Tab-separated table of C-alpha atoms in Angstrom:
chain	number	residue	atom	x	y	z
O	1	MET	CA	-143.243	7.068	62.943
O	2	LYS	CA	-142.384	6.874	59.006
O	3	ALA	CA	-139.747	9.350	57.894
O	4	LYS	CA	-139.391	10.587	54.286
O	5	ASN	CA	-138.067	7.977	52.508
O	6	GLY	CA	-140.445	5.341	53.802
O	7	THR	CA	-138.521	3.727	56.470
O	8	THR	CA	-138.150	4.823	60.238
O	9	LEU	CA	-135.223	6.430	62.073
O	10	PHE	CA	-135.086	3.315	64.426
O	11	ASP	CA	-134.572	1.137	61.038
O	12	ARG	CA	-132.036	3.274	59.492
O	13	VAL	CA	-129.675	3.446	62.909
O	14	VAL	CA	-130.423	-0.360	63.060
O	15	GLU	CA	-129.355	-0.779	59.289
O	16	ALA	CA	-125.989	1.463	59.817
O	17	THR	CA	-124.856	-0.382	62.475
O	18	PRO	CA	-123.159	-3.771	62.542
O	19	GLY	CA	-125.041	-5.558	65.068
O	20	GLY	CA	-127.687	-2.751	65.333
O	21	GLU	CA	-130.714	-5.108	65.329
O	22	LEU	CA	-129.903	-5.897	69.325
O	23	LEU	CA	-131.255	-2.218	69.791
O	24	ALA	CA	-134.762	-3.492	69.652
O	25	HIS	CA	-133.936	-5.687	72.639
O	26	CYS	CA	-133.218	-2.441	74.810
O	27	LEU	CA	-135.327	-2.721	78.232
O	28	GLN	CA	-134.884	0.847	79.008
O	29	CYS	CA	-133.166	-0.427	82.355
O	30	GLY	CA	-130.621	2.754	82.191
O	31	SER	CA	-127.221	0.617	82.986
O	32	CYS	CA	-125.616	2.259	80.026
O	33	GLY	CA	-126.323	6.101	81.251
O	34	GLY	CA	-125.231	4.888	84.824
O	35	SER	CA	-122.004	3.571	83.452
O	36	CYS	CA	-121.112	6.436	81.104
O	37	PRO	CA	-118.367	8.450	82.831
O	38	SER	CA	-119.612	11.812	80.305
O	39	GLY	CA	-123.098	11.077	81.113
O	40	PRO	CA	-123.390	14.234	83.150
O	41	ASP	CA	-122.889	16.470	80.263
O	42	MET	CA	-125.072	14.685	77.954
O	43	ASP	CA	-128.533	16.215	77.240
O	44	HIS	CA	-130.101	12.748	76.821
O	45	THR	CA	-128.119	9.416	78.591
O	46	PRO	CA	-128.164	6.670	75.855
O	47	ARG	CA	-131.138	5.084	77.398
O	48	GLY	CA	-133.057	8.150	76.710
O	49	ILE	CA	-131.687	8.265	73.146
O	50	PHE	CA	-133.095	5.016	72.586
O	51	ALA	CA	-136.437	5.669	73.763
O	52	LEU	CA	-136.405	8.892	71.289
O	53	ILE	CA	-134.881	6.945	68.332
O	54	ASN	CA	-138.192	4.219	69.026
O	55	ALA	CA	-140.432	6.992	68.865
O	56	GLY	CA	-138.970	8.366	65.421
O	57	LEU	CA	-138.075	11.810	67.082
O	58	GLU	CA	-135.566	12.597	64.511
O	59	ASP	CA	-134.872	16.037	65.092
O	60	GLU	CA	-134.427	15.505	68.788
O	61	VAL	CA	-132.154	12.418	68.325
O	62	LEU	CA	-129.758	14.339	65.736
O	63	SER	CA	-129.476	17.504	67.560
O	64	SER	CA	-128.533	15.839	70.809
O	65	ASN	CA	-124.948	16.251	71.981
O	66	THR	CA	-124.986	12.806	73.535
O	67	PRO	CA	-122.813	11.038	70.933
O	68	TRP	CA	-120.387	13.748	70.774
O	69	TYR	CA	-119.789	13.570	74.454
O	70	CYS	CA	-119.102	9.711	73.965
O	71	VAL	CA	-115.814	9.016	74.999
O	72	SER	CA	-115.461	5.669	73.044
O	73	CYS	CA	-114.813	3.728	76.365
O	74	TYR	CA	-117.598	1.012	76.040
O	75	ALA	CA	-118.574	0.909	79.431
O	76	CYS	CA	-122.026	1.264	78.332
O	77	THR	CA	-121.485	-2.025	75.813
O	78	ALA	CA	-119.837	-3.745	78.682
O	79	ARG	CA	-122.656	-3.599	80.974
O	80	CYS	CA	-125.828	-3.590	78.518
O	81	PRO	CA	-127.449	-6.511	79.652
O	82	GLN	CA	-128.982	-7.128	76.356
O	83	GLN	CA	-125.432	-6.733	74.699
O	84	ILE	CA	-126.310	-3.761	72.283
O	85	PRO	CA	-123.505	-2.295	70.559
O	86	ILE	CA	-124.200	1.232	72.459
O	87	THR	CA	-120.915	2.593	71.365
O	88	ASP	CA	-121.407	1.659	67.645
O	89	ILE	CA	-124.888	3.366	67.582
O	90	MET	CA	-123.267	6.607	68.979
O	91	TYR	CA	-120.933	6.428	65.855
O	92	THR	CA	-123.901	5.973	63.579
O	93	LEU	CA	-125.865	8.824	65.030
O	94	LYS	CA	-122.318	11.133	64.579
O	95	GLU	CA	-122.300	10.062	60.976
O	96	MET	CA	-126.059	10.544	60.299
O	97	ALA	CA	-126.029	13.967	62.150
O	98	ILE	CA	-123.071	15.043	60.073
O	99	HIS	CA	-124.484	13.959	57.092
O	100	ALA	CA	-128.007	15.425	58.001
O	101	GLY	CA	-125.850	18.929	59.237
O	102	ARG	CA	-127.831	18.795	62.348
O	103	TYR	CA	-124.939	18.238	64.962
O	104	ASP	CA	-125.314	20.492	68.227
O	105	HIS	CA	-121.552	20.032	68.993
O	106	PRO	CA	-119.378	21.408	66.294
O	107	GLN	CA	-116.143	21.092	68.333
O	108	ALA	CA	-116.170	17.382	68.497
O	109	ALA	CA	-116.839	17.076	64.810
O	110	LYS	CA	-114.481	19.485	63.513
O	111	PHE	CA	-111.523	17.916	65.870
O	112	SER	CA	-112.367	14.655	64.417
O	113	GLU	CA	-112.484	16.011	61.027
O	114	THR	CA	-108.833	17.901	61.344
O	115	PHE	CA	-107.333	14.226	62.670
O	116	ILE	CA	-108.872	12.415	59.825
O	117	GLY	CA	-107.219	14.617	57.506
O	118	PHE	CA	-103.884	14.290	58.416
O	119	VAL	CA	-104.411	10.763	58.546
O	120	GLU	CA	-105.674	10.604	55.088
O	121	GLN	CA	-102.871	12.775	53.650
O	122	ARG	CA	-100.038	11.045	55.124
O	123	GLY	CA	-101.187	7.597	56.868
O	124	ARG	CA	-100.026	8.972	60.213
O	125	SER	CA	-101.521	11.113	62.941
O	126	PHE	CA	-99.771	13.938	63.823
O	127	GLU	CA	-100.018	15.843	67.094
O	128	ALA	CA	-98.636	19.259	67.221
O	129	GLY	CA	-100.471	19.966	63.601
O	130	LEU	CA	-103.892	18.545	64.933
O	131	ALA	CA	-103.326	20.759	68.061
O	132	THR	CA	-102.434	23.987	66.212
O	133	ARG	CA	-104.987	23.749	63.112
O	134	TYR	CA	-107.755	22.650	65.428
O	135	HIS	CA	-107.161	25.359	68.100
O	136	LEU	CA	-106.185	27.924	65.708
O	137	PHE	CA	-109.041	27.631	63.282
O	138	HIS	CA	-111.893	26.575	66.082
O	139	HIS	CA	-110.735	27.892	69.503
O	140	PRO	CA	-108.190	30.739	69.105
O	141	GLU	CA	-108.642	31.929	72.615
O	142	ASN	CA	-106.881	28.590	73.508
O	143	VAL	CA	-103.523	29.563	71.505
O	144	VAL	CA	-101.509	31.002	74.447
O	145	LYS	CA	-102.425	28.158	76.958
O	146	LEU	CA	-101.718	25.491	74.382
O	147	GLY	CA	-98.350	27.302	73.244
O	148	MET	CA	-97.004	26.841	77.169
O	149	MET	CA	-98.198	23.273	76.842
O	150	GLY	CA	-96.332	22.531	73.819
O	151	VAL	CA	-93.209	24.310	75.090
O	152	GLY	CA	-93.520	22.152	78.085
O	153	MET	CA	-94.126	18.817	75.915
O	154	MET	CA	-91.390	19.889	73.513
O	155	ARG	CA	-88.795	20.124	76.530
O	156	ARG	CA	-89.532	16.431	77.605
O	157	ASN	CA	-88.797	15.748	73.828
O	158	ARG	CA	-92.514	14.703	73.514
O	159	LEU	CA	-93.975	16.785	70.842
O	160	ALA	CA	-92.545	16.092	66.801
O	161	LEU	CA	-92.741	19.132	64.949
O	162	ARG	CA	-92.556	17.243	61.584
O	163	PRO	CA	-95.413	14.961	60.558
O	164	ALA	CA	-94.452	11.615	59.686
O	165	SER	CA	-95.793	9.567	56.657
O	166	ILE	CA	-96.233	6.337	55.500
O	167	LYS	CA	-93.941	5.062	52.061
O	168	ASN	CA	-97.323	3.978	49.867
O	169	THR	CA	-99.833	7.213	50.970
O	170	GLU	CA	-100.905	6.443	47.087
O	171	GLN	CA	-102.456	2.765	47.789
O	172	LEU	CA	-103.906	4.575	51.419
O	173	GLN	CA	-105.729	6.909	49.519
O	174	LYS	CA	-107.170	4.355	46.691
O	175	ILE	CA	-108.215	2.188	49.229
O	176	LEU	CA	-110.081	4.960	51.506
O	177	ALA	CA	-111.347	6.562	48.203
O	178	GLU	CA	-112.996	3.238	47.274
O	179	ALA	CA	-114.407	2.778	51.188
O	180	LYS	CA	-115.872	6.156	50.742
O	181	SER	CA	-117.571	5.434	47.484
O	182	ILE	CA	-118.959	2.129	48.888
O	183	ALA	CA	-120.235	3.987	52.170
O	184	ALA	CA	-121.704	7.047	50.208
O	185	LYS	CA	-123.835	4.402	47.741
O	186	GLY	CA	-124.848	2.669	50.810
O	187	ARG	CA	-126.603	5.601	52.204
O	188	ARG	CA	-128.058	6.563	49.161
O	189	SER	CA	-129.828	3.458	48.492
S	1	MET	CA	-89.397	-18.166	78.223
S	2	SER	CA	-89.983	-16.892	74.674
S	3	THR	CA	-87.414	-15.473	72.915
S	4	LYS	CA	-88.903	-15.350	69.598
S	5	THR	CA	-89.450	-11.979	67.410
S	6	TYR	CA	-93.024	-10.683	67.343
S	7	PRO	CA	-94.364	-8.738	64.183
S	8	TYR	CA	-94.788	-5.385	66.024
S	9	TYR	CA	-97.716	-2.312	65.319
S	10	PRO	CA	-96.196	0.679	67.321
S	11	GLY	CA	-98.635	3.281	66.823
S	12	CYS	CA	-98.428	6.844	66.238
S	13	SER	CA	-98.423	8.194	69.607
S	14	MET	CA	-95.532	5.842	69.847
S	15	GLN	CA	-93.248	7.564	67.629
S	16	HIS	CA	-94.269	11.202	68.392
S	17	ASP	CA	-95.167	12.192	72.194
S	18	ASN	CA	-94.441	8.801	74.235
S	19	HIS	CA	-90.504	8.045	73.781
S	20	ALA	CA	-90.697	6.762	77.307
S	21	TYR	CA	-92.736	3.961	76.356
S	22	ALA	CA	-91.008	3.185	73.373
S	23	ALA	CA	-87.544	3.232	74.802
S	24	SER	CA	-88.741	1.252	77.800
S	25	SER	CA	-90.485	-1.545	75.588
S	26	ILE	CA	-87.349	-2.204	73.467
S	27	ALA	CA	-85.227	-2.068	76.349
S	28	VAL	CA	-87.331	-4.366	78.170
S	29	ALA	CA	-87.489	-6.910	75.345
S	30	LYS	CA	-84.006	-6.748	74.823
S	31	ALA	CA	-83.365	-7.812	78.646
S	32	LEU	CA	-86.148	-10.616	78.323
S	33	GLY	CA	-84.898	-11.747	75.031
S	34	PHE	CA	-87.610	-11.345	72.506
S	35	GLY	CA	-88.029	-9.121	69.686
S	36	LEU	CA	-90.092	-6.791	68.298
S	37	ASP	CA	-90.127	-6.356	64.501
S	38	GLU	CA	-92.499	-3.438	62.919
S	39	ILE	CA	-94.769	-4.204	60.339
S	40	ASN	CA	-93.423	-2.762	56.978
S	41	ASP	CA	-95.111	0.685	56.155
S	42	TRP	CA	-98.108	0.112	58.907
S	43	ASN	CA	-100.272	3.238	58.873
S	44	CYS	CA	-102.446	5.072	61.943
S	45	CYS	CA	-105.442	3.243	63.181
S	46	GLY	CA	-107.607	6.285	63.171
S	47	ALA	CA	-107.780	6.464	67.125
S	48	THR	CA	-111.513	6.783	68.145
S	49	GLU	CA	-112.039	9.589	65.541
S	50	TYR	CA	-112.283	8.065	62.384
S	51	PHE	CA	-114.568	4.937	63.271
S	52	SER	CA	-117.228	7.684	64.953
S	53	VAL	CA	-117.615	9.724	61.741
S	54	ASN	CA	-116.988	7.181	59.081
S	55	ARG	CA	-117.115	3.524	59.668
S	56	LEU	CA	-116.332	1.911	56.349
S	57	PRO	CA	-113.369	3.899	55.305
S	58	ALA	CA	-112.037	3.718	59.418
S	59	TYR	CA	-112.387	-0.183	59.015
S	60	SER	CA	-110.748	-0.145	55.824
S	61	LEU	CA	-107.546	1.877	57.099
S	62	VAL	CA	-107.377	-0.355	60.001
S	63	ALA	CA	-107.831	-3.618	57.548
S	64	ARG	CA	-104.709	-2.363	55.692
S	65	ASN	CA	-102.201	-3.046	58.360
S	66	LEU	CA	-103.870	-6.442	59.131
S	67	ALA	CA	-103.326	-7.434	54.909
S	68	LEU	CA	-99.683	-5.794	55.166
S	69	ALA	CA	-98.960	-7.968	58.393
S	70	ALA	CA	-100.509	-11.118	56.924
S	71	ASP	CA	-98.493	-10.693	53.484
S	72	GLU	CA	-95.396	-10.667	55.427
S	73	GLY	CA	-96.425	-14.075	56.627
S	74	ALA	CA	-97.741	-13.062	60.302
S	75	THR	CA	-99.894	-14.804	62.344
S	76	GLU	CA	-100.010	-12.159	65.048
S	77	VAL	CA	-99.195	-8.821	65.901
S	78	VAL	CA	-98.204	-7.582	69.211
S	79	VAL	CA	-99.528	-3.547	69.818
S	80	PRO	CA	-98.391	-1.701	72.888
S	81	CYS	CA	-101.232	1.108	72.830
S	82	SER	CA	-104.740	0.065	73.695
S	83	ALA	CA	-106.597	2.185	71.256
S	84	CYS	CA	-104.713	0.860	68.298
S	85	TYR	CA	-105.057	-2.775	69.920
S	86	PHE	CA	-108.626	-2.249	69.988
S	87	ASN	CA	-109.249	-0.854	66.719
S	88	LEU	CA	-107.201	-3.888	65.286
S	89	HIS	CA	-108.692	-6.747	67.326
S	90	LYS	CA	-112.262	-4.803	66.666
S	91	THR	CA	-111.489	-4.838	62.815
S	92	ASP	CA	-110.300	-8.564	62.924
S	93	LYS	CA	-113.382	-9.737	64.699
S	94	ASN	CA	-115.959	-7.302	62.976
S	95	MET	CA	-115.043	-8.371	59.198
S	96	GLY	CA	-115.573	-12.147	60.554
S	97	LYS	CA	-118.693	-11.490	62.380
S	98	TYR	CA	-120.325	-9.499	59.781
S	99	PRO	CA	-120.075	-11.049	56.502
S	100	GLU	CA	-121.401	-7.641	54.566
S	101	LEU	CA	-118.588	-5.426	56.535
S	102	GLY	CA	-116.202	-7.908	55.611
S	103	ALA	CA	-116.862	-8.032	52.077
S	104	ASN	CA	-117.069	-4.051	51.902
S	105	VAL	CA	-113.458	-3.668	53.418
S	106	ASN	CA	-112.285	-6.411	51.308
S	107	LYS	CA	-113.383	-4.330	48.350
S	108	ALA	CA	-111.667	-1.317	49.687
S	109	LEU	CA	-108.517	-2.813	50.568
S	110	ALA	CA	-108.728	-4.376	46.668
S	111	ALA	CA	-108.430	-0.949	45.283
S	112	GLY	CA	-104.746	-0.940	46.721
S	113	ASN	CA	-104.414	-4.601	45.722
S	114	LEU	CA	-104.345	-5.988	49.270
S	115	HIS	CA	-107.033	-8.272	50.855
S	116	TYR	CA	-107.514	-9.575	54.187
S	117	ASP	CA	-109.056	-12.650	55.496
S	118	PRO	CA	-110.635	-12.175	58.939
S	119	GLY	CA	-109.041	-14.746	61.647
S	120	THR	CA	-105.689	-14.503	59.806
S	121	ILE	CA	-103.836	-12.353	62.605
S	122	LYS	CA	-104.359	-13.006	66.103
S	123	VAL	CA	-104.021	-9.275	67.715
S	124	ARG	CA	-102.270	-8.808	71.267
S	125	HIS	CA	-101.527	-6.279	73.348
S	126	LEU	CA	-97.972	-6.197	74.770
S	127	VAL	CA	-98.904	-6.107	78.392
S	128	GLU	CA	-100.661	-9.698	77.602
S	129	MET	CA	-97.938	-10.932	75.665
S	130	VAL	CA	-95.418	-10.289	78.405
S	131	ILE	CA	-97.452	-11.927	81.007
S	132	ASN	CA	-98.782	-14.903	79.199
S	133	ASP	CA	-95.344	-15.663	76.929
S	134	ILE	CA	-92.859	-14.572	79.201
S	135	GLY	CA	-94.667	-15.218	82.177
S	136	LEU	CA	-94.665	-14.166	85.472
S	137	ASP	CA	-92.383	-16.767	87.326
S	138	THR	CA	-89.823	-15.742	84.818
S	139	LEU	CA	-90.332	-11.996	85.524
S	140	LYS	CA	-89.953	-12.873	89.113
S	141	GLU	CA	-86.741	-14.758	88.674
S	142	ARG	CA	-85.398	-12.082	86.536
S	143	ALA	CA	-86.347	-9.355	88.911
S	144	LYS	CA	-82.783	-8.501	90.013
S	145	ARG	CA	-84.291	-5.521	91.813
S	146	PRO	CA	-87.543	-6.175	93.206
S	147	LEU	CA	-89.709	-3.342	94.050
S	148	TYR	CA	-90.003	-3.847	97.658
S	149	GLY	CA	-92.110	-1.139	99.328
S	150	LEU	CA	-93.615	0.373	96.207
S	151	LYS	CA	-97.098	0.992	96.215
S	152	LEU	CA	-98.957	0.817	92.773
S	153	ALA	CA	-101.961	1.427	91.345
S	154	ALA	CA	-102.334	-0.897	88.376
S	155	TYR	CA	-104.510	1.201	85.490
S	156	TYR	CA	-105.668	-0.643	82.896
S	157	GLY	CA	-107.951	2.044	81.178
S	158	CYS	CA	-110.979	1.465	79.635
S	159	LEU	CA	-110.584	-0.135	76.032
S	160	ILE	CA	-108.162	-3.379	77.075
S	161	ALA	CA	-110.900	-5.123	79.287
S	162	ARG	CA	-114.149	-4.235	77.323
S	163	PRO	CA	-116.018	-7.233	76.021
S	164	GLU	CA	-114.649	-7.013	72.416
S	165	SER	CA	-111.099	-8.003	73.381
S	166	ALA	CA	-112.047	-9.843	76.531
S	167	LEU	CA	-108.332	-9.970	78.062
S	168	ASP	CA	-109.654	-10.146	81.556
S	169	ASP	CA	-112.625	-9.229	83.574
S	170	THR	CA	-114.167	-6.241	81.771
S	171	GLU	CA	-114.781	-4.697	85.757
S	172	GLN	CA	-112.159	-5.793	87.924
S	173	PRO	CA	-109.262	-7.140	85.690
S	174	MET	CA	-106.322	-8.352	87.689
S	175	MET	CA	-103.251	-9.461	85.292
S	176	MET	CA	-101.317	-6.469	85.896
S	177	ASP	CA	-101.846	-6.680	89.717
S	178	LYS	CA	-100.639	-9.843	89.707
S	179	MET	CA	-97.764	-8.832	87.457
S	180	LEU	CA	-96.548	-5.933	89.725
S	181	GLU	CA	-96.664	-8.243	92.646
S	182	ALA	CA	-94.443	-10.710	91.083
S	183	LEU	CA	-92.280	-7.790	90.501
S	184	GLY	CA	-91.886	-7.329	94.167
S	185	ALA	CA	-94.276	-4.378	94.302
S	186	LYS	CA	-97.588	-4.304	96.159
S	187	ALA	CA	-100.966	-3.656	94.242
S	188	THR	CA	-103.371	-0.913	95.582
S	189	PRO	CA	-106.866	-0.982	95.728
S	190	PHE	CA	-107.850	0.905	92.769
S	191	ALA	CA	-111.466	0.552	91.994
S	192	LEU	CA	-111.622	3.078	89.195
S	193	LYS	CA	-108.786	0.981	87.419
S	194	THR	CA	-110.844	0.480	83.993
S	195	PHE	CA	-112.648	3.853	84.320
S	196	CYS	CA	-111.976	5.965	80.770
S	197	CYS	CA	-109.242	8.614	81.157
S	198	GLY	CA	-111.053	10.910	79.103
S	199	GLY	CA	-109.753	10.082	75.763
S	200	HIS	CA	-109.828	13.019	73.335
S	201	MET	CA	-112.247	15.342	75.561
S	202	THR	CA	-109.356	17.450	76.807
S	203	GLN	CA	-109.751	19.074	73.541
S	204	ILE	CA	-113.157	19.329	73.301
S	205	SER	CA	-114.618	19.516	76.717
S	206	GLU	CA	-111.992	20.053	79.405
S	207	GLU	CA	-114.932	20.191	81.996
S	208	THR	CA	-115.544	16.623	81.230
S	209	ALA	CA	-112.326	15.469	80.949
S	210	PHE	CA	-110.662	17.409	84.092
S	211	GLU	CA	-113.468	15.504	86.219
S	212	MET	CA	-112.641	12.252	84.912
S	213	ILE	CA	-108.961	12.395	85.507
S	214	HIS	CA	-109.393	14.142	88.679
S	215	LYS	CA	-111.732	11.048	89.747
S	216	ILE	CA	-109.074	8.490	88.651
S	217	ILE	CA	-106.183	10.409	90.350
S	218	LYS	CA	-107.904	10.576	93.324
S	219	ASN	CA	-109.197	7.344	93.663
S	220	ALA	CA	-105.455	5.776	93.131
S	221	ALA	CA	-104.355	8.206	96.213
S	222	ASP	CA	-107.282	7.080	98.206
S	223	GLY	CA	-105.809	3.348	97.733
S	224	GLY	CA	-102.496	4.975	98.837
S	225	ALA	CA	-100.718	4.332	95.655
S	226	ASP	CA	-96.870	5.690	95.336
S	227	ALA	CA	-97.531	5.869	91.402
S	228	ILE	CA	-99.926	4.789	88.821
S	229	VAL	CA	-98.798	2.283	86.076
S	230	THR	CA	-100.478	2.583	82.527
S	231	ILE	CA	-100.641	0.735	79.407
S	232	CYS	CA	-101.557	2.998	77.135
S	233	PRO	CA	-100.079	6.137	75.905
S	234	MET	CA	-103.088	7.788	75.820
S	235	CYS	CA	-104.062	7.211	79.477
S	236	GLN	CA	-100.194	8.465	80.552
S	237	LEU	CA	-100.491	11.514	78.539
S	238	ASN	CA	-103.897	12.505	80.376
S	239	LEU	CA	-103.277	11.444	83.671
S	240	ASP	CA	-99.855	12.833	83.803
S	241	VAL	CA	-99.923	15.777	81.571
S	242	TYR	CA	-103.054	17.453	82.624
S	243	GLN	CA	-102.901	16.310	86.321
S	244	SER	CA	-101.967	19.861	87.370
S	245	GLN	CA	-104.733	21.540	85.435
S	246	ALA	CA	-107.358	18.922	86.872
S	247	ASN	CA	-105.820	19.850	90.423
S	248	ARG	CA	-106.176	23.292	89.907
S	249	ARG	CA	-109.693	23.163	88.787
S	250	PHE	CA	-110.547	20.570	91.755
S	251	GLY	CA	-108.342	22.514	94.246
S	252	SER	CA	-106.608	19.512	94.837
S	253	SER	CA	-102.748	19.260	95.178
S	254	TYR	CA	-101.900	15.517	93.909
S	255	GLU	CA	-98.505	14.569	92.483
S	256	ILE	CA	-98.816	11.066	91.417
S	257	PRO	CA	-96.367	10.055	88.839
S	258	VAL	CA	-97.970	8.145	85.840
S	259	LEU	CA	-95.301	5.140	84.839
S	260	TYR	CA	-95.724	2.539	81.847
S	261	PHE	CA	-95.501	-0.996	82.995
S	262	THR	CA	-92.573	-1.558	80.828
S	263	GLN	CA	-90.661	1.105	83.015
S	264	VAL	CA	-91.886	-0.441	86.270
S	265	ILE	CA	-90.688	-4.171	84.914
S	266	GLY	CA	-87.316	-2.460	83.673
S	267	LEU	CA	-86.785	-0.749	87.232
S	268	ALA	CA	-87.069	-4.431	88.577
S	269	LEU	CA	-84.719	-6.094	85.892
S	270	GLY	CA	-82.310	-3.548	87.193
S	271	LEU	CA	-82.276	-1.355	84.091
S	272	LYS	CA	-81.156	2.505	84.457
S	273	PRO	CA	-84.186	4.828	84.994
S	274	LYS	CA	-82.195	6.638	82.244
S	275	ASP	CA	-82.745	3.994	79.437
S	276	LEU	CA	-86.350	3.731	80.418
S	277	GLY	CA	-87.237	6.919	79.248
S	278	PHE	CA	-87.664	8.385	83.201
S	279	GLY	CA	-87.267	11.887	83.005
S	280	GLN	CA	-90.135	12.709	79.862
S	281	GLU	CA	-93.075	12.582	82.694
S	282	PHE	CA	-94.638	15.782	83.607
S	283	VAL	CA	-95.205	14.627	87.330
S	284	ASP	CA	-91.497	14.004	88.379
S	285	ALA	CA	-91.323	10.043	88.591
S	286	LYS	CA	-87.581	10.143	90.304
S	287	SER	CA	-88.900	9.826	93.535
S	288	ILE	CA	-90.411	6.483	92.736
S	289	VAL	CA	-86.910	5.187	92.312
S	290	SER	CA	-85.781	6.283	95.939
S	291	LYS	CA	-88.879	4.569	97.613
S	292	ILE	CA	-87.634	0.954	96.441
S	293	GLN	CA	-86.335	-0.985	99.825
S	294	GLU	CA	-83.781	-3.295	100.057
S	295	SER	CA	-86.107	-6.154	101.612
S	296	PRO	CA	-89.474	-6.762	101.376
S	297	PRO	CA	-91.412	-4.458	103.914
S	298	PRO	CA	-93.089	-6.218	107.250
S	299	LYS	CA	-96.741	-7.418	106.194
S	300	GLU	CA	-99.375	-4.863	107.376
S	301	ARG	CA	-102.080	-5.962	109.390
S	302	PRO	CA	-105.378	-5.149	107.791
S	303	ALA	CA	-106.824	-2.030	109.298
S	304	ARG	CA	-109.702	-2.237	111.702
S	305	ARG	CA	-112.675	-1.329	110.566
S	306	PRO	CA	-113.893	2.104	111.931
S	307	LYS	CA	-116.766	1.889	114.595
S	308	GLU	CA	-119.189	3.436	112.486
S	309	ALA	CA	-118.933	1.245	109.637
S	310	LEU	CA	-120.842	-1.793	111.533
S	311	PRO	CA	-122.817	-0.108	114.211
S	312	MET	CA	-123.176	-2.609	117.353
S	313	PRO	CA	-126.328	-2.084	119.689
S	314	ALA	CA	-124.914	-0.125	122.396
S	315	MET	CA	-124.611	-1.671	126.094
S	316	PRO	CA	-126.949	-0.229	128.884
S	317	GLU	CA	-125.039	1.817	130.908
């Protein structure tokens, strides 16, 4: 099925994923779904998603919760008899869903976004800030539970309240800006 | 035995919420006579968050660390966190395997006056370094206080055993089990030793995360483990901090301490639990210390198979 810009959904997924051409070898054996620890929560197993990609059902694929339930454990990739980089394809689908504004699982996307925000700004992650900012903005109902947990972590000296930062944040930000601009050019072409 | 100093990438979680791992790594390194020297101005590896939503910046973020290490003249980097290890290893490998990706990452690095040639740095996990460079014979020899009587489940977590890293068998790794046996403990059967701990799912979908955590804890308990031994701060956090919440959800009452492998080595070397960060865990781990016996326990006879396991034709009356 041809999509808007003349290429199929399958082609675009393959193009965007290092090693993605192996997707053409999918046997539909289902080892991926059977190995997936969070499979029961997915609306389609990875095998199912690959069939939908092949059929060009873009809406169905990009609005699926499947990539957002991926825990990045690579169990599917380890067991795939065709060595398809399944986890990396899940990452491609997340990226495509974000750019199409089509994702069905906003929590996961917001969590990643908040995490990345701290890293881009300071070069280090910041658990206390991540937890408060993410839950405050997206799950205010969790704040009491979270607070109790935070106290437990602090009592055990396991929660830094001040963010750490690298020295050369300027260098890091230049690198990331350049990487983003190369990635954006790739998406337009 | 190795007495050299290794370039070291600690990772963010070593500095914030896992002092126990940091303290025990340093104490064990000192006792075994090797050094860990932090890469100057290293940055976060992006965990699983960055790679999953913006691929090229994620690779570039990780590659900055490799470039900095290479500039310091390093040829290897030791990493204690499985997620950091995996990201650094994957970046080094894929920059070489996919030349277009490698070129784009270097274009981004050039904006910060850096460059990295894939293959320059060998990325190593701390547990692999200790097992291969220090060696099990040395560990056995130096174990002043062997962990006789302790039953420990070696939990590898997901990322260290996967094909991208290929440190050990992807389904049934044994290197840490052998290490625990060398220290005098008994490594218990543990089918879910490479099952994922849930990663960030505790924040996104508790239902998913607690089910995974509960499965792992139950499987370790069914194998008779007194404690679970981990090699990753995320695994430790999920299995330890969320154990009581997973219990509540499933109506179970497990209280299995979750230790770092460096804490276990430290105990066997005769270091003080306090110096190994004991006391920072949610599920109390001090009980473990009192379970260590003076002499090896008598060899257990393997349990007889239950009758139902191998049904035999019944003799006529």
